[in-house]
Coordinates of C-alpha atoms and ligand atoms in Angstrom, one line a residue:
M1 CA -3.3 -22.5 -5.8
P2 CA -4.7 -22.1 -2.3
E3 CA -7.8 -20.0 -2.0
N4 CA -8.2 -16.8 0.0
A5 CA -9.5 -17.6 3.4
L6 CA -11.0 -14.2 4.1
T7 CA -14.6 -13.2 3.3
E8 CA -15.7 -10.1 1.5
P9 CA -16.6 -7.0 3.5
D10 CA -20.2 -7.0 4.7
H11 CA -21.0 -3.6 3.2
K12 CA -23.6 -3.7 0.5
P13 CA -21.7 -2.8 -2.6
V14 CA -22.4 -0.3 -5.4
L15 CA -21.8 -2.7 -8.3
V16 CA -20.1 -1.2 -11.3
V17 CA -21.0 -3.2 -14.4
D18 CA -18.0 -3.4 -16.6
F19 CA -18.8 -2.9 -20.3
G20 CA -15.3 -3.5 -21.4
A21 CA -13.3 -0.3 -21.3
Q22 CA -10.8 0.8 -18.8
Y23 CA -13.3 3.0 -17.0
A24 CA -14.9 0.5 -14.6
Q25 CA -12.0 0.4 -12.1
L26 CA -11.8 4.2 -12.1
I27 CA -15.5 4.5 -11.4
A28 CA -15.3 2.0 -8.5
R29 CA -12.3 4.0 -7.1
R30 CA -14.2 7.3 -7.3
V31 CA -17.3 5.7 -5.6
R32 CA -15.0 4.6 -2.8
E33 CA -13.4 8.0 -2.6
A34 CA -16.9 9.2 -1.9
G35 CA -16.9 6.8 1.1
V36 CA -19.1 4.1 -0.4
Y37 CA -18.0 0.5 -0.9
S38 CA -17.9 -0.5 -4.6
E39 CA -17.1 -3.6 -6.6
I40 CA -16.8 -4.4 -10.3
V41 CA -18.8 -7.1 -12.0
P42 CA -18.6 -8.2 -15.7
S43 CA -21.5 -7.2 -18.0
S44 CA -22.0 -10.9 -18.8
M45 CA -23.1 -11.5 -15.2
P46 CA -26.8 -12.6 -15.3
L47 CA -29.2 -10.3 -13.5
S48 CA -30.1 -13.0 -10.9
E49 CA -26.4 -13.3 -9.9
L50 CA -26.0 -9.5 -9.7
L51 CA -29.1 -9.2 -7.5
A52 CA -27.7 -12.0 -5.3
R53 CA -24.9 -9.7 -4.4
E54 CA -27.4 -7.4 -2.8
P55 CA -26.2 -4.2 -4.4
A56 CA -26.9 -0.9 -2.8
A57 CA -27.0 0.6 -6.3
V58 CA -25.7 -0.2 -9.8
I59 CA -23.5 1.9 -12.1
L60 CA -23.4 1.0 -15.8
S61 CA -19.9 1.9 -17.1
G62 CA -18.7 3.2 -20.4
G63 CA -17.5 0.7 -23.0
P64 CA -16.3 0.6 -26.6
S65 CA -19.4 -0.9 -28.3
S66 CA -22.4 0.6 -30.1
V67 CA -25.6 -0.5 -28.5
Y68 CA -26.9 -1.8 -31.8
A69 CA -23.8 -3.7 -32.8
E70 CA -24.0 -7.4 -33.0
G71 CA -23.0 -9.0 -29.8
A72 CA -22.9 -5.6 -28.0
P73 CA -23.4 -6.1 -24.2
Q74 CA -26.9 -5.2 -23.2
V75 CA -28.6 -4.3 -20.0
D76 CA -31.4 -6.7 -18.9
P77 CA -34.4 -4.4 -18.8
A78 CA -35.6 -6.2 -15.7
L79 CA -32.8 -4.5 -13.8
F80 CA -35.0 -1.4 -13.8
D81 CA -37.9 -3.2 -12.2
Q82 CA -36.0 -3.9 -9.0
Q83 CA -36.4 -0.6 -7.2
L84 CA -32.6 -0.3 -7.4
P85 CA -30.9 3.0 -8.0
V86 CA -29.1 2.9 -11.3
F87 CA -26.6 5.4 -12.8
G88 CA -25.6 5.0 -16.5
I89 CA -22.4 6.5 -17.8
C90 CA -21.5 6.9 -21.5
Y91 CA -22.2 3.4 -23.0
G92 CA -24.1 2.6 -19.9
F93 CA -26.2 5.8 -20.5
Q94 CA -27.1 4.6 -23.9
A95 CA -27.7 1.0 -22.9
M96 CA -30.0 2.3 -20.2
T97 CA -31.9 4.4 -22.7
A98 CA -32.4 1.5 -25.0
A99 CA -33.5 -0.8 -22.2
L100 CA -36.0 1.8 -20.9
G101 CA -37.6 2.4 -24.3
G102 CA -35.8 5.6 -25.3
T103 CA -33.9 5.9 -28.6
V104 CA -30.2 5.9 -29.4
D105 CA -29.1 7.2 -32.8
R106 CA -26.1 6.4 -34.8
T107 CA -25.1 10.0 -35.4
G108 CA -22.0 9.1 -37.5
R109 CA -20.2 11.8 -35.5
R110 CA -17.7 11.1 -32.8
E111 CA -17.4 13.4 -29.8
Y112 CA -14.0 12.9 -28.2
G113 CA -12.1 14.8 -25.5
P114 CA -13.0 18.0 -23.7
T115 CA -16.5 19.2 -24.5
R116 CA -18.6 22.0 -23.2
L117 CA -21.7 20.9 -21.3
Q118 CA -24.7 23.2 -21.1
V119 CA -26.8 22.6 -18.1
A120 CA -30.6 23.2 -18.4
D121 CA -32.2 25.9 -16.4
D122 CA -33.5 23.3 -14.0
H123 CA -30.3 21.5 -12.9
G124 CA -32.3 18.7 -11.4
T125 CA -30.6 16.7 -8.6
L126 CA -27.7 15.1 -10.4
L127 CA -26.2 18.4 -11.7
R128 CA -27.2 20.5 -8.8
D129 CA -23.5 21.5 -8.0
L130 CA -22.7 22.6 -11.5
P131 CA -22.6 26.1 -12.9
G132 CA -24.5 26.8 -16.1
S133 CA -21.8 25.2 -18.2
A134 CA -18.8 23.0 -17.5
E135 CA -16.0 21.2 -19.3
V136 CA -16.6 17.4 -19.5
W137 CA -14.7 14.5 -21.1
M138 CA -16.6 12.7 -23.9
S139 CA -15.8 9.6 -25.8
H140 CA -18.6 8.2 -27.9
G141 CA -20.1 7.8 -31.3
D142 CA -23.8 7.1 -30.9
A143 CA -26.0 9.5 -29.0
V144 CA -29.3 9.4 -27.1
A145 CA -32.0 11.0 -29.4
I146 CA -35.1 10.4 -27.2
A147 CA -35.0 10.0 -23.5
P148 CA -37.1 7.3 -22.0
D149 CA -40.6 8.3 -20.7
G150 CA -40.6 10.0 -17.3
F151 CA -37.0 11.3 -17.5
T152 CA -36.0 14.9 -17.3
V153 CA -33.1 16.0 -19.6
T154 CA -30.8 18.2 -17.6
A155 CA -27.9 18.9 -19.9
G156 CA -26.7 18.8 -23.5
T157 CA -23.6 19.6 -25.7
A158 CA -23.5 21.1 -29.1
D159 CA -23.4 17.7 -30.7
T160 CA -25.4 15.8 -28.1
P161 CA -28.6 17.5 -27.0
I162 CA -29.3 14.8 -24.4
A163 CA -26.2 14.5 -22.3
A164 CA -27.7 14.0 -18.9
F165 CA -31.1 12.8 -17.6
E166 CA -32.7 11.7 -14.4
N167 CA -35.9 10.2 -13.0
V168 CA -35.4 10.9 -9.3
D169 CA -38.6 9.1 -8.2
R170 CA -37.4 5.9 -9.7
R171 CA -33.8 6.7 -8.5
L172 CA -32.4 6.4 -12.1
A173 CA -30.0 8.8 -13.7
G174 CA -27.3 8.9 -16.4
V175 CA -24.8 11.1 -18.2
Q176 CA -23.2 10.7 -21.7
Y177 CA -19.8 11.9 -20.5
H178 CA -17.3 10.5 -18.1
P179 CA -17.7 12.0 -14.6
E180 CA -15.0 9.6 -13.3
V181 CA -12.0 11.1 -15.2
A182 CA -10.0 13.9 -13.8
H183 CA -10.5 16.1 -16.9
T184 CA -14.2 16.4 -16.2
Q185 CA -15.1 19.4 -14.1
F186 CA -17.4 18.6 -11.1
G187 CA -17.3 14.9 -12.0
Q188 CA -17.0 13.8 -8.4
D189 CA -19.8 16.1 -7.4
V190 CA -22.1 14.4 -9.9
L191 CA -21.2 11.0 -8.6
R192 CA -21.8 12.1 -5.0
R193 CA -25.2 13.5 -6.0
F194 CA -26.1 10.2 -7.5
L195 CA -24.9 8.2 -4.5
F196 CA -26.2 10.4 -1.7
D197 CA -29.2 12.3 -3.1
I198 CA -30.6 10.0 -5.7
A199 CA -29.6 6.6 -4.3
G200 CA -29.9 7.7 -0.7
L201 CA -26.7 6.0 0.4
T202 CA -24.4 7.0 3.3
A203 CA -20.7 7.4 3.3
D204 CA -19.5 4.7 5.7
W205 CA -16.5 3.2 3.8
T206 CA -13.5 4.8 5.7
P207 CA -10.0 3.6 6.6
G208 CA -11.1 3.3 10.2
E209 CA -14.1 1.2 9.3
I210 CA -12.0 -1.0 6.9
L211 CA -9.5 -1.6 9.7
V212 CA -12.1 -2.7 12.3
E213 CA -13.8 -4.9 9.7
Q214 CA -10.7 -6.6 8.5
V215 CA -9.2 -7.2 11.9
A216 CA -12.5 -8.9 13.0
A217 CA -12.5 -11.0 9.8
I218 CA -8.8 -12.0 10.2
R219 CA -9.3 -13.0 13.8
Q220 CA -12.3 -15.1 12.9
V221 CA -10.5 -17.0 10.1
V222 CA -7.1 -17.4 11.7
G223 CA -8.3 -18.3 15.2
G224 CA -5.3 -19.4 17.2
D225 CA -3.2 -20.6 14.2
K226 CA 0.2 -19.4 13.1
V227 CA 0.6 -17.1 10.2
L228 CA 3.6 -16.3 8.0
C229 CA 4.2 -13.3 5.7
A230 CA 6.9 -12.4 3.3
L231 CA 7.8 -8.7 3.5
S232 CA 9.2 -7.1 0.4
G233 CA 9.7 -3.6 1.7
G234 CA 6.8 -2.4 -0.4
V235 CA 3.6 -0.8 0.7
D236 CA 1.3 -3.8 0.1
S237 CA 3.0 -6.5 2.1
A238 CA 3.9 -4.0 4.8
V239 CA 0.2 -3.0 5.3
A240 CA -1.1 -6.5 4.9
A241 CA 1.3 -7.8 7.6
A242 CA 0.6 -4.9 9.9
L243 CA -3.1 -5.5 9.6
V244 CA -2.7 -9.2 10.4
H245 CA -0.4 -8.3 13.3
R246 CA -3.0 -6.0 14.7
A247 CA -5.5 -8.9 14.5
V248 CA -3.5 -11.8 15.8
G249 CA -0.3 -10.3 17.2
D250 CA 2.6 -12.7 17.8
Q251 CA 0.9 -15.6 15.9
L252 CA 2.4 -13.8 12.9
T253 CA 6.0 -14.2 11.8
C254 CA 7.4 -12.1 9.0
V255 CA 10.3 -13.1 6.7
F256 CA 12.2 -10.6 4.8
V257 CA 14.4 -12.0 2.0
D258 CA 17.3 -9.7 1.2
H259 CA 18.1 -10.8 -2.4
G260 CA 20.9 -8.2 -2.7
L261 CA 18.9 -6.4 -5.4
L262 CA 17.4 -3.8 -3.0
R263 CA 18.1 -0.1 -3.0
A264 CA 20.2 1.7 -0.5
G265 CA 18.6 1.8 2.9
E266 CA 15.6 -0.4 2.1
R267 CA 16.6 -3.3 4.4
E268 CA 17.2 -1.0 7.3
Q269 CA 13.9 0.7 6.7
V270 CA 12.1 -2.7 7.1
E271 CA 14.3 -4.0 9.9
R272 CA 14.4 -0.9 11.9
D273 CA 11.6 1.6 11.2
Y274 CA 8.9 -0.9 10.3
V275 CA 9.6 -3.2 13.2
A276 CA 9.7 -0.2 15.6
A277 CA 6.3 1.0 14.3
T278 CA 4.6 -2.4 14.4
G279 CA 6.4 -4.6 16.9
I280 CA 6.3 -7.4 14.4
H281 CA 8.5 -10.4 14.8
L282 CA 10.8 -10.3 11.8
I283 CA 13.4 -12.7 10.4
T284 CA 15.7 -11.4 7.8
V285 CA 17.4 -13.9 5.5
D286 CA 20.5 -12.6 3.7
A287 CA 20.6 -14.4 0.5
S288 CA 22.4 -11.9 -1.7
E289 CA 25.4 -14.2 -2.4
R290 CA 23.0 -16.9 -3.6
F291 CA 21.0 -14.6 -5.9
L292 CA 24.2 -13.0 -7.3
G293 CA 25.6 -16.5 -8.0
A294 CA 22.5 -17.6 -9.8
L295 CA 22.5 -14.5 -12.0
T296 CA 26.1 -14.8 -13.1
G297 CA 26.3 -14.6 -16.9
I298 CA 22.6 -13.9 -17.3
T299 CA 21.5 -10.9 -19.5
D300 CA 18.0 -11.8 -20.7
P301 CA 15.3 -10.0 -18.8
E302 CA 12.8 -12.8 -18.6
T303 CA 15.5 -15.3 -17.6
K304 CA 16.6 -12.9 -14.8
R305 CA 13.0 -12.7 -13.6
K306 CA 12.6 -16.5 -13.6
I307 CA 15.8 -17.0 -11.7
I308 CA 15.0 -14.4 -9.1
G309 CA 11.5 -15.8 -8.7
R310 CA 12.8 -19.4 -8.4
E311 CA 15.5 -18.5 -5.9
F312 CA 13.0 -16.5 -3.9
I313 CA 10.7 -19.4 -3.5
R314 CA 13.6 -21.7 -2.5
V315 CA 14.8 -19.3 0.1
F316 CA 11.4 -18.5 1.4
E317 CA 10.4 -22.2 1.6
Q318 CA 13.5 -22.9 3.7
A319 CA 12.8 -19.9 5.9
A320 CA 9.2 -21.1 6.3
A321 CA 10.4 -24.6 7.3
D322 CA 12.8 -23.1 9.8
V323 CA 10.0 -20.9 11.3
A324 CA 7.7 -23.9 11.4
Q325 CA 10.3 -25.8 13.4
V326 CA 10.5 -23.1 16.0
E327 CA 6.9 -22.0 16.1
G328 CA 5.1 -25.2 15.4
G329 CA 3.0 -25.7 12.2
I330 CA 2.0 -22.7 10.1
K331 CA -1.4 -22.7 8.5
Y332 CA -1.7 -19.3 6.8
L333 CA 0.3 -17.2 4.5
V334 CA -0.4 -13.5 4.2
Q335 CA -0.2 -11.9 0.7
G336 CA -0.7 -8.3 -0.2
T337 CA -2.8 -8.9 -3.3
L338 CA -4.8 -5.8 -4.3
Y339 CA -8.2 -5.4 -5.9
P340 CA -6.9 -4.5 -9.4
D341 CA -5.1 -7.8 -9.5
V342 CA -8.2 -9.6 -8.5
V343 CA -10.3 -7.9 -11.1
E344 CA -7.7 -8.3 -13.8
S345 CA -7.3 -12.0 -13.1
G346 CA -11.0 -12.4 -13.9
G347 CA -12.2 -12.2 -10.3
G348 CA -14.0 -9.6 -8.4
T349 CA -15.2 -12.1 -5.9
G350 CA -13.4 -13.9 -3.1
T351 CA -12.8 -16.9 -5.3
A352 CA -10.6 -15.4 -8.0
T353 CA -7.4 -17.1 -8.9
I354 CA -4.2 -15.3 -8.0
K355 CA -1.8 -14.1 -10.7
S356 CA 1.1 -16.4 -10.6
H357 CA 3.7 -13.6 -10.7
H358 CA 2.2 -11.7 -7.8
N359 CA 4.3 -10.7 -4.8
V360 CA 6.0 -13.9 -3.7
G361 CA 6.8 -14.7 -7.3
G362 CA 4.5 -17.6 -8.0
L363 CA 4.2 -20.0 -5.1
P364 CA 4.0 -23.7 -5.9
D365 CA 0.7 -25.4 -5.9
D366 CA 1.7 -27.9 -3.3
L367 CA 2.4 -25.3 -0.8
T368 CA 0.4 -26.3 2.3
F369 CA -0.6 -22.8 3.3
Q370 CA -4.0 -21.1 3.0
L371 CA -3.8 -17.6 1.8
V372 CA -4.9 -14.6 3.9
E373 CA -5.3 -11.7 1.5
P374 CA -6.7 -8.8 3.6
L375 CA -6.2 -6.2 0.9
R376 CA -7.9 -8.1 -2.0
T377 CA -10.9 -5.7 -1.9
L378 CA -8.8 -2.5 -1.8
F379 CA -7.2 -0.1 -4.3
K380 CA -3.7 1.2 -3.7
D381 CA -4.8 4.6 -2.3
E382 CA -7.0 2.8 0.2
V383 CA -4.1 0.6 1.2
R384 CA -2.0 3.7 1.9
A385 CA -4.8 5.2 3.9
L386 CA -5.1 2.0 5.9
G387 CA -1.3 2.0 6.5
R388 CA -1.6 5.4 7.9
E389 CA -4.4 4.3 10.1
L390 CA -2.2 1.5 11.3
G391 CA 0.6 4.0 12.2
L392 CA 3.1 2.9 9.7
P393 CA 6.0 5.2 8.8
E394 CA 5.3 7.6 6.0
E395 CA 8.4 6.5 4.1
I396 CA 6.9 3.1 3.8
V397 CA 3.2 4.1 3.3
A398 CA 4.1 6.7 0.6
R399 CA 6.6 4.5 -1.2
H400 CA 6.6 4.3 -4.9
P401 CA 6.1 0.8 -6.5
F402 CA 9.3 -1.2 -6.8
P403 CA 9.4 -4.4 -8.8
G404 CA 10.0 -7.7 -7.0
P405 CA 13.1 -8.5 -9.0
G406 CA 14.5 -5.2 -7.8
L407 CA 17.6 -3.7 -9.3
G408 CA 18.2 -7.0 -11.1
I409 CA 15.9 -5.7 -14.0
R410 CA 17.4 -2.2 -13.9
I411 CA 20.9 -3.2 -14.8
I412 CA 20.8 -3.7 -18.6
G413 CA 23.2 -6.5 -18.9
E414 CA 24.7 -9.0 -16.4
V415 CA 24.1 -8.2 -12.7
T416 CA 27.3 -8.0 -10.8
S417 CA 28.0 -6.6 -7.3
D418 CA 30.1 -3.7 -8.7
R419 CA 27.2 -2.7 -11.0
L420 CA 24.7 -3.0 -8.2
Q421 CA 26.9 -0.7 -6.2
T422 CA 27.0 1.9 -9.0
L423 CA 23.2 1.8 -9.6
R424 CA 22.5 1.9 -5.9
A425 CA 24.6 5.1 -5.5
A426 CA 22.9 6.8 -8.5
D427 CA 19.4 5.7 -7.4
A428 CA 20.0 7.1 -3.9
I429 CA 20.9 10.5 -5.3
V430 CA 17.8 10.5 -7.5
R431 CA 15.5 9.7 -4.6
E432 CA 17.2 12.1 -2.2
E433 CA 17.0 15.0 -4.7
M434 CA 13.4 14.3 -5.7
T435 CA 12.3 14.2 -2.1
K436 CA 14.2 17.4 -1.4
A437 CA 12.5 19.1 -4.4
G438 CA 9.0 17.9 -3.1
V439 CA 8.1 16.0 -6.3
D440 CA 7.5 12.5 -4.9
S441 CA 3.7 12.9 -4.9
E442 CA 3.7 14.0 -8.5
I443 CA 5.3 10.9 -9.9
W444 CA 4.1 7.3 -9.9
Q445 CA 7.7 6.0 -9.7
C446 CA 11.1 6.8 -11.2
P447 CA 13.2 3.8 -12.2
V448 CA 16.9 4.6 -12.4
V449 CA 18.5 2.3 -14.9
L450 CA 22.2 1.5 -15.5
L451 CA 23.1 0.7 -19.1
A452 CA 25.9 -1.6 -18.1
E453 CA 26.7 -2.8 -21.7
V454 CA 26.8 0.7 -23.1
R455 CA 29.8 3.0 -22.9
S456 CA 30.3 6.5 -24.1
V457 CA 33.1 9.0 -24.1
G458 CA 33.2 11.8 -21.6
V459 CA 35.6 14.2 -20.1
Q460 CA 35.8 14.3 -16.3
G461 CA 38.4 16.0 -14.2
D462 CA 41.6 16.1 -16.2
G463 CA 40.9 13.3 -18.6
R464 CA 38.9 11.4 -21.0
T465 CA 36.5 8.8 -19.6
Y466 CA 34.7 5.9 -21.1
G467 CA 31.8 5.3 -18.8
H468 CA 28.2 4.1 -18.5
P469 CA 25.0 6.1 -18.9
I470 CA 22.3 6.3 -16.2
V471 CA 18.7 6.6 -17.4
L472 CA 16.1 8.5 -15.4
R473 CA 12.6 7.2 -16.0
P474 CA 10.2 9.4 -14.0
V475 CA 6.6 8.5 -14.9
S476 CA 3.1 9.7 -14.0
S477 CA 0.4 7.2 -13.9
E478 CA -2.9 6.2 -12.2
D479 CA -2.4 2.4 -12.3
A480 CA 0.8 1.6 -14.2
M481 CA -1.2 0.3 -17.2
T482 CA -0.6 3.5 -19.1
A483 CA 1.9 6.2 -18.1
D484 CA 3.4 9.4 -19.3
W485 CA 6.9 10.7 -18.6
T486 CA 6.9 13.3 -15.9
R487 CA 8.0 16.8 -16.7
L488 CA 10.4 17.3 -13.8
P489 CA 11.8 20.7 -13.4
Y490 CA 15.0 21.3 -15.4
D491 CA 16.8 22.6 -12.3
L492 CA 16.1 19.3 -10.5
L493 CA 17.3 17.2 -13.5
S494 CA 20.4 19.3 -13.6
T495 CA 21.2 18.9 -10.0
I496 CA 20.6 15.1 -10.3
S497 CA 22.8 14.9 -13.4
G498 CA 25.6 16.9 -11.8
R499 CA 25.6 14.9 -8.6
I500 CA 25.5 11.5 -10.4
T501 CA 28.3 12.3 -12.8
G502 CA 30.3 13.9 -10.0
E503 CA 29.8 11.3 -7.2
V504 CA 29.3 8.0 -8.9
D505 CA 32.3 6.3 -10.4
E506 CA 31.9 4.7 -13.8
V507 CA 29.0 7.0 -14.8
N508 CA 29.8 9.9 -17.1
R509 CA 26.3 10.6 -18.6
V510 CA 22.7 11.0 -17.4
V511 CA 19.8 10.7 -19.9
L512 CA 16.1 11.2 -19.5
D513 CA 13.6 8.8 -20.9
V514 CA 10.8 10.7 -22.6
T515 CA 8.7 7.8 -23.8
P516 CA 5.0 7.3 -22.7
K517 CA 3.6 3.8 -22.0
P518 CA 2.6 2.6 -24.5
P519 CA 4.8 2.2 -26.4
G520 CA 7.6 2.0 -23.8
T521 CA 7.0 0.0 -20.6
I522 CA 7.9 1.7 -17.3
E523 CA 10.8 -0.6 -16.5
W524 CA 13.5 -1.1 -19.1
E525 CA 13.6 -4.9 -18.8
Ligands
XMP601 P1 6.0 -2.2 -16.8 O1 7.5 -2.1 -16.9 O2 5.4 -3.5 -17.3 O3 5.7 -2.0 -15.3 O4 5.4 -1.0 -17.5 C1 4.4 -1.8 -14.7 C2 4.6 -1.9 -13.2 O5 4.9 -3.2 -12.8 C3 6.2 -3.1 -12.1 N1 6.9 -4.3 -12.6 C4 7.1 -5.5 -11.8 N2 6.7 -5.7 -10.6 N3 7.7 -7.9 -10.7 C5 7.0 -6.9 -10.0 O6 6.7 -7.2 -8.8 C6 8.1 -7.7 -12.0 O7 8.7 -8.5 -12.7 C7 7.7 -6.4 -12.6 N4 8.0 -5.8 -13.8 C8 7.5 -4.6 -13.8 C9 6.9 -1.8 -12.5 O8 7.8 -1.4 -11.6 C10 5.7 -0.9 -12.7 O9 5.2 -0.4 -11.4

C-alpha cells in the first residue's frame, strides 16, 4: 500500500497516552475542541520515543486495568522529571500517583456512573470554574489513598476522598473522574484550566490555521504534479478534494463513480452544487448498469460488499487511465482518511497502514499512486469545520455518513432497479421530513432499509395489499462504534409513515428499529 505523502502538522502536540479504553480518542477531541492540537500514543511507547515527539503536554488516559495487576500498563516515573505538564485521568490519575510515590488502594468498591464531587474550600487552579459540588462521571475500582508529596487535594466524593489533585509549580494535575465525557459537568472547563492555566498553552488550533497549514504542506509535496481524487458524495472526500484543489488548483481531477446505489439527488449535489462551490474539474462515470449486472442474484451482504468494491476499483482504474491519457501522468491520489481510522489501524503517526476497506474500497497494492491524505490528523467535526472554511455547501458539510456500498446494503435481498427505486423514494421522504422537523443535527445517521424478501398483509385504498416493510433506523452516536436509537418525536414518525405508505408503491408498512449498538449494527447488512 502506498504511504501517505504528507507530513504531520508542525504544532507541538498534547500527547494523550492511551491506556486501553475508549477514552483516549474522546480526550484528544476535547483537547482539540479547546483549540490545542492533540494526538494519541499507545501506553507501550517508550518514554524516549514519546519525548522525541516534542509534546507540549501529556495526558494519561483512563483504562480498564488496576495499577497493581500483573502486566498493567505503567507510567515511566522519569516522565515527571522532564518539566513537562502532565494531566492524569482515572487510571492515568492512579498510575501517576503510583509513579510519584503516592498510594493507590484496592478498595474493593466500584464507583460507576454519575457521582457527586465535593470541591475543597480551596478550588485550586484546575477546579477554579466549578461550584462547590458538581456531578461527574466515574468508572473505577481502585482509589488514590495518599496523594504524592507536594500535591494539594482539591476534591473528593463519598467513596473517594481524593478525586482531584494538583501541583501547579510542577505543572502536574489529575482527576479520578472523566472530564471528557458529556455527562460530567464542567468537564471541558477542567480540561481548559489544565491546558491554559497549568500547562500554559495557547489555543491556536483553528480551522483557519489547519487550512493554511495543510495547503502549504500539499503544495510542497505535490509540486507541479497531477493529482486524482475519487469523490463519493460524502463529507470526507469532498473536503479532502476541496483542500487539495485550494492548494494546487487544476492539477487536480476528480472522478465520481455513479454506481447506481446512490440516494435521490446525490449525484446532482456533487455535479452541480459541489462543482459550483469549488470550481473543481469533475468527471462522472455512470456505471449503474454494470454494478446492477454484477449484483444480479446476490443476496449475501459480504458478497455484495466485495462485488461493489471490486467493480468500483475496476471502474476507477479505467477512469484513472482515461484521465492520465488526457492530462499526462498522475502521481498522487487523494483519500479522505480520518484520524480515527489512523488510530484504529495502529497508527497515530504519518506511517500508519491504511484500512483496506476505506473509501475507495481497498486499492490494489500495485497501484502506482502515492497517497495524499490531508485529513489523516483530523476528527470528523474538524473536517466539517474545515469544509465550512473552504466554503462548501452546508448540505455536503453537514451530511450524515453514508456507506460506500450505498443502497446496495440497505435492500435486504437481491438488488434490482425496481427495489432501488422503491427504497430511493422512501429514503427521500425520510430525509425531507427529518430536515423539515429540524432533527438532522440530533442524529448520527438514519439508514432506511427495504425488507425486499419480506411481505406482509395490508389494506390500502379499497383493497388488500401484500407489500414490503420499510425499516427506519435513526441512531445517535459519537463515533459509530456504539450507538443508541434516537427517540424521534412520534408526530414526525407518524408523518413519515403516512407519507411512505401513501406515496411509495409496494410499501404497506413502516417499522422503527429500537436496537442499540451493540447488539445491533447501525446498518442492517
Ligand atoms: P455498522 O453497520 O457496522 O456501521 O454499525 C458503522 C458505520 O459504518 C458505516 N458502514 C460502512 N461504510 N462501507 C462504508 O464505507 C461499508 O461497507 C460500511 N458498512 C457500514 C455505517 O453506515 C456506519 O456509519
